[in-house]
CSV table of C-alpha atoms and ligand atoms in Angstrom, one decimal:
chain,number,residue,atom,x,y,z
A,675,MET,CA,0.0,0.0,0.0
A,676,SER,CA,1.4,3.4,-0.8
A,677,LYS,CA,2.1,5.8,2.0
A,678,ILE,CA,1.6,9.4,3.0
A,679,ILE,CA,4.6,10.5,5.0
A,680,VAL,CA,3.9,13.3,7.5
A,681,LEU,CA,6.8,15.2,8.8
A,682,ILE,CA,6.0,17.0,12.1
A,683,GLY,CA,8.4,19.5,13.5
A,684,ALA,CA,8.7,23.1,14.7
A,685,PRO,CA,10.0,25.7,12.3
A,686,GLY,CA,13.7,24.9,11.8
A,687,ALA,CA,13.4,21.2,12.7
A,688,GLY,CA,14.5,20.2,9.2
A,689,LYS,CA,11.2,19.2,7.5
A,690,GLY,CA,12.0,20.9,4.3
A,691,THR,CA,15.6,19.6,4.0
A,692,GLN,CA,14.5,16.0,4.8
A,693,ALA,CA,11.5,16.1,2.5
A,694,ARG,CA,13.7,17.3,-0.4
A,695,LEU,CA,16.1,14.3,0.2
A,696,ILE,CA,13.2,11.9,0.4
A,697,GLN,CA,11.9,13.3,-2.9
A,698,GLU,CA,15.3,13.0,-4.6
A,699,ARG,CA,16.2,9.5,-3.4
A,700,LEU,CA,12.9,7.7,-2.9
A,701,LYS,CA,11.0,9.5,-5.6
A,702,LEU,CA,8.1,10.5,-3.4
A,703,PRO,CA,7.0,14.0,-4.2
A,704,GLN,CA,7.6,16.7,-1.6
A,705,ILE,CA,4.5,18.7,-0.9
A,706,SER,CA,5.3,21.8,1.1
A,707,THR,CA,2.2,23.8,2.0
A,708,GLY,CA,4.5,26.7,3.0
A,709,ASP,CA,6.0,26.8,-0.5
A,710,ILE,CA,2.7,26.4,-2.3
A,711,LEU,CA,1.1,29.1,-0.2
A,712,ARG,CA,4.1,31.4,-0.7
A,713,ALA,CA,3.8,31.0,-4.5
A,714,ARG,CA,0.0,31.6,-4.3
A,715,ALA,CA,0.6,34.7,-2.3
A,716,GLU,CA,2.5,36.3,-5.2
A,717,ALA,CA,-0.7,36.7,-7.3
A,718,ALA,CA,-2.4,40.1,-7.3
A,719,ASP,CA,-5.8,39.2,-5.8
A,720,PRO,CA,-7.3,39.7,-2.4
A,721,LEU,CA,-6.7,36.1,-1.4
A,722,ALA,CA,-3.0,36.5,-2.2
A,723,GLY,CA,-2.9,39.6,0.0
A,724,GLU,CA,-4.5,37.7,2.9
A,725,ILE,CA,-2.1,34.8,2.7
A,726,ARG,CA,0.9,37.2,2.4
A,727,ALA,CA,-0.2,39.0,5.6
A,728,LEU,CA,-0.7,35.8,7.6
A,729,GLN,CA,2.6,34.3,6.5
A,730,ALA,CA,4.5,37.5,7.2
A,731,ALA,CA,3.0,37.6,10.7
A,732,GLY,CA,4.0,34.0,11.3
A,733,LYS,CA,0.4,32.9,11.7
A,734,LEU,CA,-1.4,30.0,10.3
A,735,VAL,CA,-3.5,30.2,7.1
A,736,PRO,CA,-7.1,29.1,7.6
A,737,ASP,CA,-7.7,25.3,7.6
A,738,ASP,CA,-10.2,25.2,4.7
A,739,LEU,CA,-7.8,27.0,2.3
A,740,VAL,CA,-4.8,24.7,3.2
A,741,ILE,CA,-7.0,21.7,3.0
A,742,ARG,CA,-8.1,22.6,-0.5
A,743,VAL,CA,-4.4,23.0,-1.5
A,744,VAL,CA,-3.5,19.6,-0.2
A,745,GLN,CA,-6.5,17.9,-1.8
A,746,GLU,CA,-5.7,19.3,-5.2
A,747,ARG,CA,-2.0,18.5,-5.0
A,748,THR,CA,-2.2,15.0,-3.6
A,749,ALA,CA,-4.8,14.0,-6.3
A,750,ARG,CA,-2.2,14.4,-9.0
A,751,GLU,CA,-0.7,11.5,-10.8
A,752,ASP,CA,2.8,11.8,-9.4
A,753,CYS,CA,1.4,11.1,-5.9
A,754,ARG,CA,0.0,7.7,-6.9
A,755,ASP,CA,2.7,5.8,-5.0
A,756,GLY,CA,2.7,8.2,-2.0
A,757,CYS,CA,4.1,11.6,-1.1
A,758,VAL,CA,5.8,13.4,1.7
A,759,LEU,CA,4.0,16.2,3.4
A,760,ASP,CA,6.2,19.0,4.7
A,761,GLY,CA,4.2,21.4,6.9
A,762,PHE,CA,0.8,19.6,6.8
A,763,PRO,CA,-1.1,18.8,8.9
A,764,ARG,CA,-0.5,21.6,11.4
A,765,THR,CA,-3.8,21.5,13.3
A,766,LEU,CA,-6.1,18.7,14.5
A,767,ALA,CA,-8.7,19.7,12.0
A,768,GLN,CA,-6.2,19.3,9.2
A,769,ALA,CA,-5.2,15.9,10.6
A,770,ALA,CA,-8.8,14.8,10.6
A,771,MET,CA,-9.2,15.8,7.0
A,772,LEU,CA,-6.0,13.9,6.1
A,773,GLU,CA,-7.5,10.7,7.5
A,774,GLN,CA,-10.4,11.1,5.1
A,775,LEU,CA,-8.2,11.8,2.2
A,776,ALA,CA,-5.9,8.9,2.9
A,777,ALA,CA,-8.9,6.5,3.3
A,778,ASP,CA,-10.3,7.8,-0.1
A,779,GLN,CA,-6.9,7.3,-1.8
A,780,ARG,CA,-6.3,4.0,0.0
A,781,LYS,CA,-3.0,5.2,1.5
A,782,ASP,CA,-1.4,4.6,4.9
A,783,ILE,CA,-0.2,7.5,7.0
A,784,ILE,CA,3.1,7.4,8.7
A,785,ALA,CA,3.9,10.3,11.0
A,786,VAL,CA,7.5,11.2,12.0
A,787,ALA,CA,8.3,13.7,14.6
A,788,LEU,CA,11.6,15.6,14.1
A,789,ASP,CA,12.7,16.4,17.7
A,790,VAL,CA,14.9,19.5,18.1
A,791,PRO,CA,15.3,21.6,21.2
A,792,PHE,CA,14.1,25.2,21.3
A,793,GLU,CA,17.5,26.9,21.3
A,794,VAL,CA,18.6,25.1,18.2
A,795,LEU,CA,15.3,25.9,16.4
A,796,GLU,CA,15.8,29.6,17.1
A,797,LYS,CA,19.3,29.6,15.6
A,798,ARG,CA,18.3,27.4,12.6
A,799,THR,CA,15.5,29.8,11.7
A,800,THR,CA,16.8,33.3,12.6
A,801,GLY,CA,20.2,32.3,11.1
A,802,ARG,CA,18.7,31.0,7.8
A,803,ARG,CA,19.7,32.8,4.6
A,804,SER,CA,19.2,31.9,0.9
A,805,CYS,CA,20.6,33.0,-2.4
A,806,PRO,CA,17.8,34.8,-4.4
A,807,VAL,CA,19.4,33.5,-7.7
A,808,CYS,CA,20.0,29.7,-7.0
A,809,GLY,CA,18.1,29.1,-3.8
A,810,GLU,CA,21.2,27.7,-2.0
A,811,LEU,CA,20.6,27.7,1.7
A,812,TYR,CA,23.0,28.9,4.3
A,813,ASN,CA,23.0,29.5,8.0
A,814,ILE,CA,25.1,32.3,9.7
A,815,TYR,CA,25.7,30.0,12.7
A,816,PHE,CA,25.9,26.5,11.2
A,817,LYS,CA,26.8,26.9,7.5
A,818,PRO,CA,28.0,30.4,6.9
A,819,PRO,CA,28.9,31.6,3.3
A,820,LYS,CA,32.6,32.0,2.6
A,821,SER,CA,32.3,35.8,2.4
A,822,ASP,CA,30.0,38.0,4.4
A,823,GLU,CA,26.3,37.4,3.6
A,824,THR,CA,26.9,36.7,-0.2
A,825,CYS,CA,26.4,33.5,-2.2
A,826,ASP,CA,29.4,31.3,-2.7
A,827,ARG,CA,28.3,30.4,-6.2
A,828,HIS,CA,27.0,33.9,-7.2
A,829,ARG,CA,29.6,36.4,-6.2
A,830,GLY,CA,28.3,39.7,-5.1
A,831,VAL,CA,24.7,38.4,-4.7
A,832,LYS,CA,23.5,39.3,-1.3
A,833,LEU,CA,21.7,36.5,0.6
A,834,VAL,CA,18.1,37.1,1.7
A,835,ILE,CA,16.2,36.4,4.9
A,836,ARG,CA,12.7,34.9,4.7
A,837,ALA,CA,10.2,37.6,5.9
A,838,ASP,CA,9.0,35.3,8.7
A,839,ASP,CA,12.5,34.3,9.9
A,840,SER,CA,13.0,37.5,11.9
A,841,GLU,CA,13.4,37.0,15.7
A,842,GLU,CA,10.0,38.4,16.4
A,843,LYS,CA,8.2,36.3,13.8
A,844,VAL,CA,10.1,33.1,14.8
A,845,ARG,CA,8.8,33.6,18.3
A,846,VAL,CA,5.2,33.7,17.1
A,847,ARG,CA,5.8,30.7,14.8
A,848,LEU,CA,7.3,28.6,17.7
A,849,LYS,CA,4.4,29.5,19.9
A,850,THR,CA,1.9,28.6,17.2
A,851,TYR,CA,3.7,25.3,16.9
A,852,GLU,CA,3.4,24.6,20.6
A,853,GLN,CA,-0.3,25.5,20.7
A,854,GLU,CA,-1.7,24.2,17.4
A,855,THR,CA,0.7,21.5,16.1
A,856,ARG,CA,2.3,19.8,19.1
A,857,PRO,CA,-1.0,18.1,20.0
A,858,LEU,CA,-0.7,16.2,16.8
A,859,LEU,CA,2.1,14.2,18.3
A,860,ASP,CA,-0.3,12.8,20.9
A,861,TYR,CA,-2.9,12.2,18.2
A,862,TYR,CA,-0.6,10.0,16.1
A,863,GLU,CA,0.9,8.4,19.1
A,864,LYS,CA,-2.4,7.2,20.3
A,865,SER,CA,-3.1,5.4,17.0
A,866,GLY,CA,0.3,3.8,17.0
A,867,ARG,CA,1.5,5.7,13.9
A,868,LEU,CA,4.1,8.0,15.4
A,869,ARG,CA,7.8,7.5,15.0
A,870,ARG,CA,10.4,9.8,16.5
A,871,VAL,CA,13.7,10.9,15.1
A,872,ASP,CA,16.4,13.0,16.8
A,873,GLY,CA,16.5,16.0,14.5
A,874,THR,CA,19.7,17.5,16.0
A,875,LYS,CA,21.8,14.8,14.4
A,876,GLU,CA,23.6,15.3,11.1
A,877,ARG,CA,21.4,15.6,8.1
A,878,GLU,CA,22.5,12.3,6.5
A,879,ILE,CA,22.0,10.4,9.8
A,880,VAL,CA,18.5,11.8,10.2
A,881,TYR,CA,17.8,10.9,6.5
A,882,GLN,CA,19.0,7.3,7.0
A,883,GLU,CA,16.7,6.9,10.0
A,884,LEU,CA,13.8,8.3,8.0
A,885,GLU,CA,14.5,6.0,5.1
A,886,GLU,CA,14.4,3.0,7.4
A,887,ILE,CA,11.1,4.1,8.9
A,888,ILE,CA,9.6,4.6,5.4
A,889,LYS,CA,10.8,1.3,4.1
A,890,GLU,CA,9.7,-0.8,7.0
A,891,GLY,CA,6.5,1.1,7.7
B,1862,AMP,P1,6.6,26.8,6.4
B,1862,AMP,O1,7.3,27.2,5.1
B,1862,AMP,O2,6.2,25.4,6.5
B,1862,AMP,O3,7.4,27.3,7.6
B,1862,AMP,O4,5.2,27.7,6.4
B,1862,AMP,C1,5.3,29.1,6.3
B,1862,AMP,C2,3.9,29.6,6.6
B,1862,AMP,O5,2.9,29.2,5.7
B,1862,AMP,C3,3.3,29.3,8.0
B,1862,AMP,O6,3.8,30.2,9.0
B,1862,AMP,C4,1.8,29.5,7.7
B,1862,AMP,O7,1.5,30.9,7.6
B,1862,AMP,C5,1.7,29.0,6.3
B,1862,AMP,N1,1.4,27.5,6.3
B,1862,AMP,C6,2.1,26.5,5.8
B,1862,AMP,N2,1.6,25.3,6.0
B,1862,AMP,C7,0.4,25.5,6.7
B,1862,AMP,C8,-0.6,24.7,7.2
B,1862,AMP,N3,-0.6,23.4,7.1
B,1862,AMP,N4,-1.7,25.3,7.9
B,1862,AMP,C9,-1.7,26.7,8.0
B,1862,AMP,N5,-0.8,27.5,7.5
B,1862,AMP,C10,0.3,27.0,6.9
């Protein structure tokens, strides 16, 4: 039976990084609701403005909108053998909707928590920078560019900070995680579908653990 892999973790836990590796190596499409919503927010209509404001404030976008996005994306042909959800579900209402969707599509859900302590999450998010040309990711604490705040591959191109990675917004996002998303751990634990991975380990080690879970699950 094909699987829907759900990565649960606070901002900075490594969901995006690991989801990209899973996509590359196991050929399960990465579905990042954050990325999809950021792209949708670039349009010039009122809905785009609403999404932009919520994302910039570090607040969650309404459930019904995100649910529609996920329904539409998971129904595509490339998700036939499963997919990896990066950033969804983030509320119990979204988790309930995912149960229905998985049942309709005859897929199993495997939830994996990426555990990372608060202090590391703060540095991973507020230190995050990216190249606006190639998208290469850096971190001023853990993976600094060779020369001050510019891309190693694109000399002279100044790295950018995601609007919601400022200290103030990160605080809001971490609080939202605690209130809205952390209860999902209990939810999946109770139905015996939760696996836990130490997200502070090196990226390749975390990936190997995830791959094992996906293959055996
Ligand atoms: P991310 O890139 O996953 O950190 O998401 C960035 C922002 O997109 C979040 O702070 C929310 O504003 C919005 N977002 C992403 N996924 C969801 C979701 N499942 N439910 C509600 N809002 C979301």
